Amino acid sequence: MEKGEDSSTFKMGNSAQERSLPYVPDCYVVPPSCEPCDSNSDVVPTIDVSRLKGVDDDRREVIRELSLACQRLGFFQIVNHGINQNILDDALEVAKGFFELPAKEKKKFMSNDVYAPIRYSTSLKDGLDKIQYWRIFLKHYAHPLHRWIHLWPENPPEYREKMGKFCEEVRKLSIEIMGAITESLGLGRNYMSSRMDENGMQVMAVNCYPPCPDPETALGLPPHSDYSCITILLQNLAGLKIFNPMAHGGSGGWVVVPQVTGALKVHIGDHVEVLSNGLYKSVVHKVTLNEENMRISLASLHSLGMDDKMSVPCELVNHENPVRYRESSFNDFLDFLVKNDISQGDRFIDTLRIKD
């Protein structure tokens, strides 16, 4: 096995990360970043969202904190969110159990079809990426649960039950968080609720980042933003970095997101940037690797329905603030994913911005 083999050698089922190779092949090596790493994790806000259910003054304070986080970073952590720790632990446990199954079990779900409601794959575009990423993942639709759960893995035996419970709880939380976001924009807490609660999409990205023999040379995922309204993330280990555009006098820098026990991470996605007409920014983030431990992350992506288009509300438009984004849907993002290379810096949100 030669270190210099190209990406096509490492297709799913035969990837370096699945085979636990003792070296990082050349096609996984990421060019060194010229951006400085800002290690000051203090800039990452942690918000106690139990206060959303408190008296009016408490709710207003949370809305203010959330609004500032959305404007400055497009990211925050939440605590006292109401999801029992056992539900979080169980979901991580069955996710890990799935990735530890024999290859033939996981191969049942192998697919390169980004439109498929469930698929197992590696990297970003299996075997097609110019640079490969040290990642294995299972993606599946999760809302409405009764429509999709029969497609999920039957093994480990408790996967459907425990992951399903996690998905239900996180989806309820996402409606509450989105209500706070729309309220912070002056649109009211129920502005998006029917479109997201009854008809919205929930996509689970169940990610595994195996130990990497040289974690400084490779990445789990390249810098990107999520298409979603919001993404709620649970992880068992640190490894997420977000880009802080205000660091280093405005030149920007990477921030390690600290691991806070019981906390969930909330990413602002491209569709909330559109919803806010640019006031809130979708967060650019990447995934780093660990030499000794497997990192599991559960990313729950929440958006409008498949063909329901997000557009700038007329309430946020005037002569000083014209419409700055084109409307788009989840399906539009999937079309973009097929035609573009996220690993080379292509971003969906860039295609939506209306140039002056």
C-alpha atoms as a printed R data frame, in Angstrom:
    type eleno elety resid chain resno       x      y      z
1   ATOM     1    CA   MET     A     1   0.000  0.000  0.000
2   ATOM     2    CA   GLU     A     2   1.564  3.263 -1.112
3   ATOM     3    CA   LYS     A     3   1.125  6.498  0.810
4   ATOM     4    CA   GLY     A     4   0.675  8.396 -2.466
5   ATOM     5    CA   GLU     A     5  -2.471  6.639 -3.723
6   ATOM     6    CA   ASP     A     6  -5.254  8.955 -4.928
7   ATOM     7    CA   SER     A     7  -8.774  9.444 -3.592
8   ATOM     8    CA   SER     A     8 -10.373  6.806 -5.827
9   ATOM     9    CA   THR     A     9  -8.421  4.138 -3.927
10  ATOM    10    CA   PHE     A    10 -10.175  4.970 -0.670
11  ATOM    11    CA   LYS     A    11 -13.856  4.555 -1.488
12  ATOM    12    CA   MET     A    12 -16.345  3.710  1.245
13  ATOM    13    CA   GLY     A    13 -15.807  0.269  2.650
14  ATOM    14    CA   ASN     A    14 -12.121  0.615  1.816
15  ATOM    15    CA   SER     A    15 -11.299  4.045  3.244
16  ATOM    16    CA   ALA     A    16  -8.209  4.685  5.345
17  ATOM    17    CA   GLN     A    17 -10.332  5.635  8.347
18  ATOM    18    CA   GLU     A    18 -12.466  2.478  8.133
19  ATOM    19    CA   ARG     A    19  -9.360  0.295  7.838
20  ATOM    20    CA   SER     A    20  -7.520  2.107 10.652
21  ATOM    21    CA   LEU     A    21  -4.405  2.604  8.531
22  ATOM    22    CA   PRO     A    22  -1.329  3.473 10.636
23  ATOM    23    CA   TYR     A    23  -0.503  6.432  8.356
24  ATOM    24    CA   VAL     A    24  -2.335  9.287  6.624
25  ATOM    25    CA   PRO     A    25  -2.333  8.799  2.826
26  ATOM    26    CA   ASP     A    26  -1.344 11.821  0.754
27  ATOM    27    CA   CYS     A    27  -4.867 12.344 -0.559
28  ATOM    28    CA   TYR     A    28  -6.019 13.058  3.023
29  ATOM    29    CA   VAL     A    29  -3.383 15.702  3.713
30  ATOM    30    CA   VAL     A    30  -4.924 19.166  3.996
31  ATOM    31    CA   PRO     A    31  -2.769 22.132  2.872
32  ATOM    32    CA   PRO     A    32  -1.657 24.181  5.896
33  ATOM    33    CA   SER     A    33  -4.067 27.005  6.717
34  ATOM    34    CA   CYS     A    34  -2.734 30.546  6.675
35  ATOM    35    CA   GLU     A    35  -5.495 31.618  9.049
36  ATOM    36    CA   PRO     A    36  -4.399 32.088 12.682
37  ATOM    37    CA   CYS     A    37  -5.917 29.814 15.307
38  ATOM    38    CA   ASP     A    38  -7.637 31.805 18.013
39  ATOM    39    CA   SER     A    39  -7.590 29.538 21.031
40  ATOM    40    CA   ASN     A    40  -9.651 31.885 23.213
41  ATOM    41    CA   SER     A    41 -12.717 29.746 23.837
42  ATOM    42    CA   ASP     A    42 -14.162 32.410 26.164
43  ATOM    43    CA   VAL     A    43 -15.811 34.070 23.161
44  ATOM    44    CA   VAL     A    44 -18.180 31.091 22.759
45  ATOM    45    CA   PRO     A    45 -21.374 31.974 24.647
46  ATOM    46    CA   THR     A    46 -23.219 29.455 26.807
47  ATOM    47    CA   ILE     A    47 -26.911 30.286 27.206
48  ATOM    48    CA   ASP     A    48 -29.254 28.912 29.868
49  ATOM    49    CA   VAL     A    49 -32.366 28.354 27.758
50  ATOM    50    CA   SER     A    50 -34.536 27.288 30.716
51  ATOM    51    CA   ARG     A    51 -35.093 31.027 31.151
52  ATOM    52    CA   LEU     A    52 -37.122 31.068 27.925
53  ATOM    53    CA   LYS     A    53 -39.909 29.560 30.030
54  ATOM    54    CA   GLY     A    54 -39.409 32.056 32.856
55  ATOM    55    CA   VAL     A    55 -40.884 35.477 33.543
56  ATOM    56    CA   ASP     A    56 -40.914 38.065 30.762
57  ATOM    57    CA   ASP     A    57 -37.714 39.759 31.954
58  ATOM    58    CA   ASP     A    58 -35.837 36.438 31.906
59  ATOM    59    CA   ARG     A    59 -37.091 35.609 28.426
60  ATOM    60    CA   ARG     A    60 -36.138 39.041 27.109
61  ATOM    61    CA   GLU     A    61 -32.608 38.639 28.490
62  ATOM    62    CA   VAL     A    62 -32.189 35.242 26.823
63  ATOM    63    CA   ILE     A    63 -33.484 36.680 23.537
64  ATOM    64    CA   ARG     A    64 -30.911 39.480 23.806
65  ATOM    65    CA   GLU     A    65 -28.058 37.023 24.515
66  ATOM    66    CA   LEU     A    66 -29.149 34.803 21.655
67  ATOM    67    CA   SER     A    67 -29.389 37.752 19.243
68  ATOM    68    CA   LEU     A    68 -25.854 38.887 20.078
69  ATOM    69    CA   ALA     A    69 -24.508 35.343 19.599
70  ATOM    70    CA   CYS     A    70 -26.235 35.045 16.220
71  ATOM    71    CA   GLN     A    71 -24.786 38.356 15.054
72  ATOM    72    CA   ARG     A    72 -21.242 37.856 16.327
73  ATOM    73    CA   LEU     A    73 -20.537 34.147 15.798
74  ATOM    74    CA   GLY     A    74 -23.629 32.428 14.449
75  ATOM    75    CA   PHE     A    75 -23.052 29.893 17.212
76  ATOM    76    CA   PHE     A    76 -23.766 29.276 20.898
77  ATOM    77    CA   GLN     A    77 -23.981 26.454 23.420
78  ATOM    78    CA   ILE     A    78 -27.133 25.800 25.407
79  ATOM    79    CA   VAL     A    79 -27.543 24.335 28.888
80  ATOM    80    CA   ASN     A    80 -30.631 23.455 30.943
81  ATOM    81    CA   HIS     A    81 -32.334 22.592 27.668
82  ATOM    82    CA   GLY     A    82 -34.659 20.018 29.201
83  ATOM    83    CA   ILE     A    83 -33.354 16.863 27.496
84  ATOM    84    CA   ASN     A    84 -32.448 14.182 30.022
85  ATOM    85    CA   GLN     A    85 -28.763 13.239 30.094
86  ATOM    86    CA   ASN     A    86 -29.694  9.555 29.738
87  ATOM    87    CA   ILE     A    87 -31.335 10.276 26.373
88  ATOM    88    CA   LEU     A    88 -28.180 12.039 25.176
89  ATOM    89    CA   ASP     A    89 -25.900  9.254 26.444
90  ATOM    90    CA   ASP     A    90 -28.092  6.533 24.917
91  ATOM    91    CA   ALA     A    91 -28.047  8.204 21.498
92  ATOM    92    CA   LEU     A    92 -24.241  8.469 21.537
93  ATOM    93    CA   GLU     A    93 -24.032  4.835 22.675
94  ATOM    94    CA   VAL     A    94 -26.133  3.399 19.826
95  ATOM    95    CA   ALA     A    95 -24.347  5.626 17.300
96  ATOM    96    CA   LYS     A    96 -20.994  4.235 18.434
97  ATOM    97    CA   GLY     A    97 -22.494  0.754 18.359
98  ATOM    98    CA   PHE     A    98 -23.530  1.191 14.729
99  ATOM    99    CA   PHE     A    99 -20.035  2.177 13.615
100 ATOM   100    CA   GLU     A   100 -18.588 -0.822 15.470
101 ATOM   101    CA   LEU     A   101 -20.797 -3.262 13.519
102 ATOM   102    CA   PRO     A   102 -19.233 -5.624 10.950
103 ATOM   103    CA   ALA     A   103 -18.697 -3.984  7.551
104 ATOM   104    CA   LYS     A   104 -21.428 -6.081  5.891
105 ATOM   105    CA   GLU     A   105 -24.048 -4.595  8.237
106 ATOM   106    CA   LYS     A   106 -23.050 -1.014  7.450
107 ATOM   107    CA   LYS     A   107 -22.721 -1.670  3.721
108 ATOM   108    CA   LYS     A   108 -26.493 -2.260  3.555
109 ATOM   109    CA   PHE     A   109 -26.841  1.517  3.740
110 ATOM   110    CA   MET     A   110 -24.006  2.506  1.382
111 ATOM   111    CA   SER     A   111 -25.013  5.164 -1.112
112 ATOM   112    CA   ASN     A   112 -23.603  8.152 -2.982
113 ATOM   113    CA   ASP     A   113 -27.099  9.475 -3.676
114 ATOM   114    CA   VAL     A   114 -27.425 12.765 -1.748
115 ATOM   115    CA   TYR     A   115 -31.201 12.644 -2.300
116 ATOM   116    CA   ALA     A   116 -31.561  9.275 -0.516
117 ATOM   117    CA   PRO     A   117 -33.423  9.415  2.831
118 ATOM   118    CA   ILE     A   118 -30.754  7.201  4.422
119 ATOM   119    CA   ARG     A   119 -27.151  6.632  3.395
120 ATOM   120    CA   TYR     A   120 -23.832  5.458  4.781
121 ATOM   121    CA   SER     A   121 -20.681  6.956  3.317
122 ATOM   122    CA   THR     A   122 -17.259  8.437  4.003
123 ATOM   123    CA   SER     A   123 -15.569 11.831  3.581
124 ATOM   124    CA   LEU     A   124 -17.894 14.238  1.652
125 ATOM   125    CA   LYS     A   125 -18.296 12.769 -1.841
126 ATOM   126    CA   ASP     A   126 -16.987  9.257 -1.541
127 ATOM   127    CA   GLY     A   127 -13.905  8.731 -3.725
128 ATOM   128    CA   LEU     A   128 -14.556 11.953 -5.664
129 ATOM   129    CA   ASP     A   129 -13.158 14.573 -3.269
130 ATOM   130    CA   LYS     A   130  -9.831 16.076 -4.276
131 ATOM   131    CA   ILE     A   131  -8.979 15.829 -0.600
132 ATOM   132    CA   GLN     A   132 -10.405 12.965  1.448
133 ATOM   133    CA   TYR     A   133 -11.697 13.581  4.981
134 ATOM   134    CA   TRP     A   134 -11.229 11.273  7.970
135 ATOM   135    CA   ARG     A   135 -14.935 10.770  8.530
136 ATOM   136    CA   ILE     A   136 -17.532  8.001  8.381
137 ATOM   137    CA   PHE     A   137 -21.209  8.927  8.549
138 ATOM   138    CA   LEU     A   138 -24.774  7.732  8.481
139 ATOM   139    CA   LYS     A   139 -27.410 10.253  7.418
140 ATOM   140    CA   HIS     A   140 -31.125  9.667  7.757
141 ATOM   141    CA   TYR     A   141 -34.320 11.671  7.717
142 ATOM   142    CA   ALA     A   142 -36.045 11.870 11.092
143 ATOM   143    CA   HIS     A   143 -39.269 13.885 10.781
144 ATOM   144    CA   PRO     A   144 -41.996 12.847 10.774
145 ATOM   145    CA   LEU     A   145 -40.448  9.922 12.629
146 ATOM   146    CA   HIS     A   146 -43.118  7.365 11.709
147 ATOM   147    CA   ARG     A   147 -42.435  7.981  8.015
148 ATOM   148    CA   TRP     A   148 -38.703  7.264  8.134
149 ATOM   149    CA   ILE     A   149 -37.806  5.140 11.169
150 ATOM   150    CA   HIS     A   150 -38.479  1.834  9.378
151 ATOM   151    CA   LEU     A   151 -35.557  2.675  7.049
152 ATOM   152    CA   TRP     A   152 -33.095  3.122  9.924
153 ATOM   153    CA   PRO     A   153 -30.647  0.395 11.019
154 ATOM   154    CA   GLU     A   154 -32.110 -2.511 12.957
155 ATOM   155    CA   ASN     A   155 -28.718 -3.023 14.572
156 ATOM   156    CA   PRO     A   156 -27.678 -2.284 17.212
157 ATOM   157    CA   PRO     A   157 -31.072 -3.591 18.392
158 ATOM   158    CA   GLU     A   158 -31.921 -0.420 20.343
159 ATOM   159    CA   TYR     A   159 -30.789  2.006 17.617
160 ATOM   160    CA   ARG     A   160 -34.265  2.941 16.418
161 ATOM   161    CA   GLU     A   161 -35.698  3.351 19.895
162 ATOM   162    CA   LYS     A   162 -32.859  5.368 21.425
163 ATOM   163    CA   MET     A   163 -31.965  7.466 18.392
164 ATOM   164    CA   GLY     A   164 -35.664  8.032 17.767
165 ATOM   165    CA   LYS     A   165 -36.185  9.360 21.282
166 ATOM   166    CA   PHE     A   166 -33.219 11.706 20.874
167 ATOM   167    CA   CYS     A   167 -34.565 12.965 17.529
168 ATOM   168    CA   GLU     A   168 -38.012 13.679 18.978
169 ATOM   169    CA   GLU     A   169 -36.608 15.599 21.932
170 ATOM   170    CA   VAL     A   170 -34.161 17.612 19.828
171 ATOM   171    CA   ARG     A   171 -36.865 18.495 17.303
172 ATOM   172    CA   LYS     A   172 -39.078 19.915 20.070
173 ATOM   173    CA   LEU     A   173 -36.100 21.906 21.307
174 ATOM   174    CA   SER     A   174 -35.405 23.189 17.780
175 ATOM   175    CA   ILE     A   175 -38.919 24.656 17.557
176 ATOM   176    CA   GLU     A   176 -38.355 26.471 20.838
177 ATOM   177    CA   ILE     A   177 -34.956 27.817 19.717
178 ATOM   178    CA   MET     A   178 -36.314 28.898 16.338
179 ATOM   179    CA   GLY     A   179 -39.171 30.674 18.127
180 ATOM   180    CA   ALA     A   180 -36.622 32.613 20.160
181 ATOM   181    CA   ILE     A   181 -34.664 33.460 16.999
182 ATOM   182    CA   THR     A   182 -37.691 34.793 15.120
183 ATOM   183    CA   GLU     A   183 -38.762 36.703 18.237
184 ATOM   184    CA   SER     A   184 -35.306 38.276 18.401
185 ATOM   185    CA   LEU     A   185 -35.815 39.484 14.816
186 ATOM   186    CA   GLY     A   186 -39.121 41.129 15.728
187 ATOM   187    CA   LEU     A   187 -41.151 38.530 13.825
188 ATOM   188    CA   GLY     A   188 -42.772 36.870 16.855
189 ATOM   189    CA   ARG     A   189 -42.086 33.445 18.316
190 ATOM   190    CA   ASN     A   190 -44.626 31.642 16.096
191 ATOM   191    CA   TYR     A   191 -43.463 33.059 12.768
192 ATOM   192    CA   MET     A   192 -41.911 29.768 11.561
193 ATOM   193    CA   SER     A   193 -43.527 27.258 13.915
194 ATOM   194    CA   SER     A   194 -46.128 25.704 11.606
195 ATOM   195    CA   ARG     A   195 -43.736 25.462  8.649
196 ATOM   196    CA   MET     A   196 -41.069 23.757 10.762
197 ATOM   197    CA   ASP     A   197 -43.155 21.769 13.243
198 ATOM   198    CA   GLU     A   198 -45.731 20.187 10.955
199 ATOM   199    CA   ASN     A   199 -44.013 20.212  7.575
200 ATOM   200    CA   GLY     A   200 -40.331 20.810  8.321
201 ATOM   201    CA   MET     A   201 -37.351 18.563  7.642
202 ATOM   202    CA   GLN     A   202 -35.078 17.010 10.223
203 ATOM   203    CA   VAL     A   203 -31.941 15.310  8.908
204 ATOM   204    CA   MET     A   204 -29.673 13.431 11.298
205 ATOM   205    CA   ALA     A   205 -25.981 13.306 10.441
206 ATOM   206    CA   VAL     A   206 -24.514 10.606 12.668
207 ATOM   207    CA   ASN     A   207 -20.763 11.149 12.385
208 ATOM   208    CA   CYS     A   208 -17.796  9.026 13.385
209 ATOM   209    CA   TYR     A   209 -14.236 10.370 13.374
210 ATOM   210    CA   PRO     A   210 -11.925  7.421 14.127
211 ATOM   211    CA   PRO     A   211  -8.525  7.959 15.758
212 ATOM   212    CA   CYS     A   212  -6.136  9.465 13.219
213 ATOM   213    CA   PRO     A   213  -2.406  8.569 13.279
214 ATOM   214    CA   ASP     A   214  -1.403 12.127 12.330
215 ATOM   215    CA   PRO     A   215  -4.281 14.440 13.297
216 ATOM   216    CA   GLU     A   216  -2.367 17.632 12.440
217 ATOM   217    CA   THR     A   217  -2.247 16.766  8.723
218 ATOM   218    CA   ALA     A   218  -5.886 15.797  8.087
219 ATOM   219    CA   LEU     A   219  -9.405 16.994  8.926
220 ATOM   220    CA   GLY     A   220 -12.680 15.312  9.762
221 ATOM   221    CA   LEU     A   221 -14.582 17.953  7.774
222 ATOM   222    CA   PRO     A   222 -13.360 21.051  5.898
223 ATOM   223    CA   PRO     A   223 -14.566 24.585  6.645
224 ATOM   224    CA   HIS     A   224 -18.235 24.882  5.678
225 ATOM   225    CA   SER     A   225 -21.588 26.211  6.853
226 ATOM   226    CA   ASP     A   226 -24.824 24.229  7.153
227 ATOM   227    CA   TYR     A   227 -27.722 24.825  4.753
228 ATOM   228    CA   SER     A   228 -30.246 24.435  7.600
229 ATOM   229    CA   CYS     A   229 -32.103 26.976  9.687
230 ATOM   230    CA   ILE     A   230 -30.317 25.643 12.742
231 ATOM   231    CA   THR     A   231 -28.234 22.589 13.549
232 ATOM   232    CA   ILE     A   232 -28.232 21.184 17.092
233 ATOM   233    CA   LEU     A   233 -25.133 19.137 17.815
234 ATOM   234    CA   LEU     A   234 -24.236 16.589 20.495
235 ATOM   235    CA   GLN     A   235 -20.681 15.245 20.733
236 ATOM   236    CA   ASN     A   236 -18.747 12.927 23.029
237 ATOM   237    CA   LEU     A   237 -15.391 14.739 22.624
238 ATOM   238    CA   ALA     A   238 -14.156 18.181 21.643
239 ATOM   239    CA   GLY     A   239 -13.083 18.572 18.029
240 ATOM   240    CA   LEU     A   240 -15.333 21.273 16.603
241 ATOM   241    CA   LYS     A   241 -13.762 24.592 15.585
242 ATOM   242    CA   ILE     A   242 -15.748 27.648 14.528
243 ATOM   243    CA   PHE     A   243 -14.511 30.687 12.635
244 ATOM   244    CA   ASN     A   244 -14.675 33.944 14.558
245 ATOM   245    CA   PRO     A   245 -14.664 36.727 11.929
246 ATOM   246    CA   MET     A   246 -13.943 39.401 14.544
247 ATOM   247    CA   ALA     A   247 -10.769 37.815 15.939
248 ATOM   248    CA   HIS     A   248  -7.346 39.359 15.334
249 ATOM   249    CA   GLY     A   249  -8.668 42.804 14.532
250 ATOM   250    CA   GLY     A   250 -11.185 41.575 12.001
251 ATOM   251    CA   SER     A   251  -8.951 39.203 10.039
252 ATOM   252    CA   GLY     A   252 -10.626 36.273 11.766
253 ATOM   253    CA   GLY     A   253  -9.429 33.118 13.494
254 ATOM   254    CA   TRP     A   254 -10.452 29.610 14.517
255 ATOM   255    CA   VAL     A   255 -11.880 28.983 17.967
256 ATOM   256    CA   VAL     A   256 -11.937 25.585 19.680
257 ATOM   257    CA   VAL     A   257 -15.455 25.001 21.016
258 ATOM   258    CA   PRO     A   258 -15.036 23.890 24.646
259 ATOM   259    CA   GLN     A   259 -16.668 20.686 25.788
260 ATOM   260    CA   VAL     A   260 -19.325 21.530 28.391
261 ATOM   261    CA   THR     A   261 -20.973 18.553 30.089
262 ATOM   262    CA   GLY     A   262 -24.617 18.243 29.117
263 ATOM   263    CA   ALA     A   263 -24.465 21.177 26.696
264 ATOM   264    CA   LEU     A   264 -25.728 21.130 23.128
265 ATOM   265    CA   LYS     A   265 -24.186 23.236 20.382
266 ATOM   266    CA   VAL     A   266 -26.404 25.386 18.141
267 ATOM   267    CA   HIS     A   267 -25.172 26.367 14.674
268 ATOM   268    CA   ILE     A   268 -26.914 29.122 12.759
269 ATOM   269    CA   GLY     A   269 -27.381 27.849  9.209
270 ATOM   270    CA   ASP     A   270 -27.650 29.488  5.803
271 ATOM   271    CA   HIS     A   271 -31.436 29.704  5.915
272 ATOM   272    CA   VAL     A   272 -31.471 31.769  9.126
273 ATOM   273    CA   GLU     A   273 -28.939 34.109  7.492
274 ATOM   274    CA   VAL     A   274 -31.490 34.495  4.687
275 ATOM   275    CA   LEU     A   275 -34.390 34.831  7.143
276 ATOM   276    CA   SER     A   276 -32.559 37.661  8.950
277 ATOM   277    CA   ASN     A   277 -31.581 39.351  5.655
278 ATOM   278    CA   GLY     A   278 -27.946 39.069  6.691
279 ATOM   279    CA   LEU     A   279 -28.186 40.333 10.272
280 ATOM   280    CA   TYR     A   280 -27.374 36.828 11.549
281 ATOM   281    CA   LYS     A   281 -24.532 34.874  9.952
282 ATOM   282    CA   SER     A   282 -24.309 31.155  9.284
283 ATOM   283    CA   VAL     A   283 -21.272 29.868 11.145
284 ATOM   284    CA   VAL     A   284 -18.294 28.477  9.259
285 ATOM   285    CA   HIS     A   285 -16.927 25.460 11.090
286 ATOM   286    CA   LYS     A   286 -14.591 22.508 10.651
287 ATOM   287    CA   VAL     A   287 -13.792 19.256 12.460
288 ATOM   288    CA   THR     A   288 -10.356 18.388 13.818
289 ATOM   289    CA   LEU     A   289  -9.142 14.915 14.714
290 ATOM   290    CA   ASN     A   290  -7.853 12.971 17.714
291 ATOM   291    CA   GLU     A   291  -4.927 10.567 17.725
292 ATOM   292    CA   GLU     A   292  -6.225  8.316 20.489
293 ATOM   293    CA   ASN     A   293 -10.008  8.488 20.678
294 ATOM   294    CA   MET     A   294 -12.990  8.055 18.401
295 ATOM   295    CA   ARG     A   295 -15.191 11.147 18.266
296 ATOM   296    CA   ILE     A   296 -18.931 10.704 17.740
297 ATOM   297    CA   SER     A   297 -21.159 13.640 16.891
298 ATOM   298    CA   LEU     A   298 -24.895 13.747 16.281
299 ATOM   299    CA   ALA     A   299 -25.888 16.712 14.158
300 ATOM   300    CA   SER     A   300 -29.634 17.334 13.897
301 ATOM   301    CA   LEU     A   301 -30.296 19.689 10.975
302 ATOM   302    CA   HIS     A   302 -33.640 21.491 11.033
303 ATOM   303    CA   SER     A   303 -35.123 23.252  8.027
304 ATOM   304    CA   LEU     A   304 -38.332 23.950  6.147
305 ATOM   305    CA   GLY     A   305 -39.921 21.211  4.049
306 ATOM   306    CA   MET     A   306 -38.121 19.724  1.055
307 ATOM   307    CA   ASP     A   307 -39.481 22.246 -1.461
308 ATOM   308    CA   ASP     A   308 -40.591 25.003  0.931
309 ATOM   309    CA   LYS     A   309 -38.488 28.047  0.068
310 ATOM   310    CA   MET     A   310 -36.944 30.312  2.679
311 ATOM   311    CA   SER     A   311 -37.114 33.975  1.722
312 ATOM   312    CA   VAL     A   312 -36.467 37.322  3.377
313 ATOM   313    CA   PRO     A   313 -39.603 38.468  5.278
314 ATOM   314    CA   CYS     A   314 -41.148 41.701  4.034
315 ATOM   315    CA   GLU     A   315 -41.093 42.919  7.666
316 ATOM   316    CA   LEU     A   316 -37.288 43.123  7.490
317 ATOM   317    CA   VAL     A   317 -37.116 45.006  4.189
318 ATOM   318    CA   ASN     A   318 -37.147 48.773  3.614
319 ATOM   319    CA   HIS     A   319 -35.309 51.402  1.524
320 ATOM   320    CA   GLU     A   320 -32.204 51.159  3.708
321 ATOM   321    CA   ASN     A   321 -32.369 47.345  3.863
322 ATOM   322    CA   PRO     A   322 -33.345 45.875  0.490
323 ATOM   323    CA   VAL     A   323 -33.694 42.125 -0.047
324 ATOM   324    CA   ARG     A   324 -30.156 40.711  0.011
325 ATOM   325    CA   TYR     A   325 -30.829 37.013 -0.669
326 ATOM   326    CA   ARG     A   326 -32.638 34.866 -3.187
327 ATOM   327    CA   GLU     A   327 -35.155 32.344 -1.896
328 ATOM   328    CA   SER     A   328 -34.151 28.670 -1.724
329 ATOM   329    CA   SER     A   329 -35.192 25.266 -0.385
330 ATOM   330    CA   PHE     A   330 -33.580 22.136  1.040
331 ATOM   331    CA   ASN     A   331 -33.941 20.545 -2.393
332 ATOM   332    CA   ASP     A   332 -32.062 23.484 -3.923
333 ATOM   333    CA   PHE     A   333 -29.222 22.774 -1.499
334 ATOM   334    CA   LEU     A   334 -29.100 19.110 -2.544
335 ATOM   335    CA   ASP     A   335 -28.868 20.204 -6.186
336 ATOM   336    CA   PHE     A   336 -26.001 22.517 -5.203
337 ATOM   337    CA   LEU     A   337 -24.257 19.659 -3.358
338 ATOM   338    CA   VAL     A   338 -24.290 17.477 -6.476
339 ATOM   339    CA   LYS     A   339 -22.776 20.169 -8.691
340 ATOM   340    CA   ASN     A   340 -20.259 21.816 -6.364
341 ATOM   341    CA   ASP     A   341 -17.235 20.967 -4.220
342 ATOM   342    CA   ILE     A   342 -17.659 22.071 -0.601
343 ATOM   343    CA   SER     A   343 -14.123 20.901  0.145
344 ATOM   344    CA   GLN     A   344 -12.794 23.611 -2.190
345 ATOM   345    CA   GLY     A   345 -14.663 26.368 -0.357
346 ATOM   346    CA   ASP     A   346 -17.895 26.433 -2.362
347 ATOM   347    CA   ARG     A   347 -20.718 27.665 -0.099
348 ATOM   348    CA   PHE     A   348 -24.447 27.463 -0.754
349 ATOM   349    CA   ILE     A   349 -25.051 30.840  0.916
350 ATOM   350    CA   ASP     A   350 -22.744 32.538 -1.603
351 ATOM   351    CA   THR     A   351 -25.086 31.484 -4.427
352 ATOM   352    CA   LEU     A   352 -28.036 33.119 -2.622
353 ATOM   353    CA   ARG     A   353 -26.536 36.567 -2.031
354 ATOM   354    CA   ILE     A   354 -27.815 39.280 -4.347
355 ATOM   355    CA   LYS     A   355 -24.907 41.375 -5.521
356 ATOM   356    CA   ASP     A   356 -25.287 45.171 -5.356
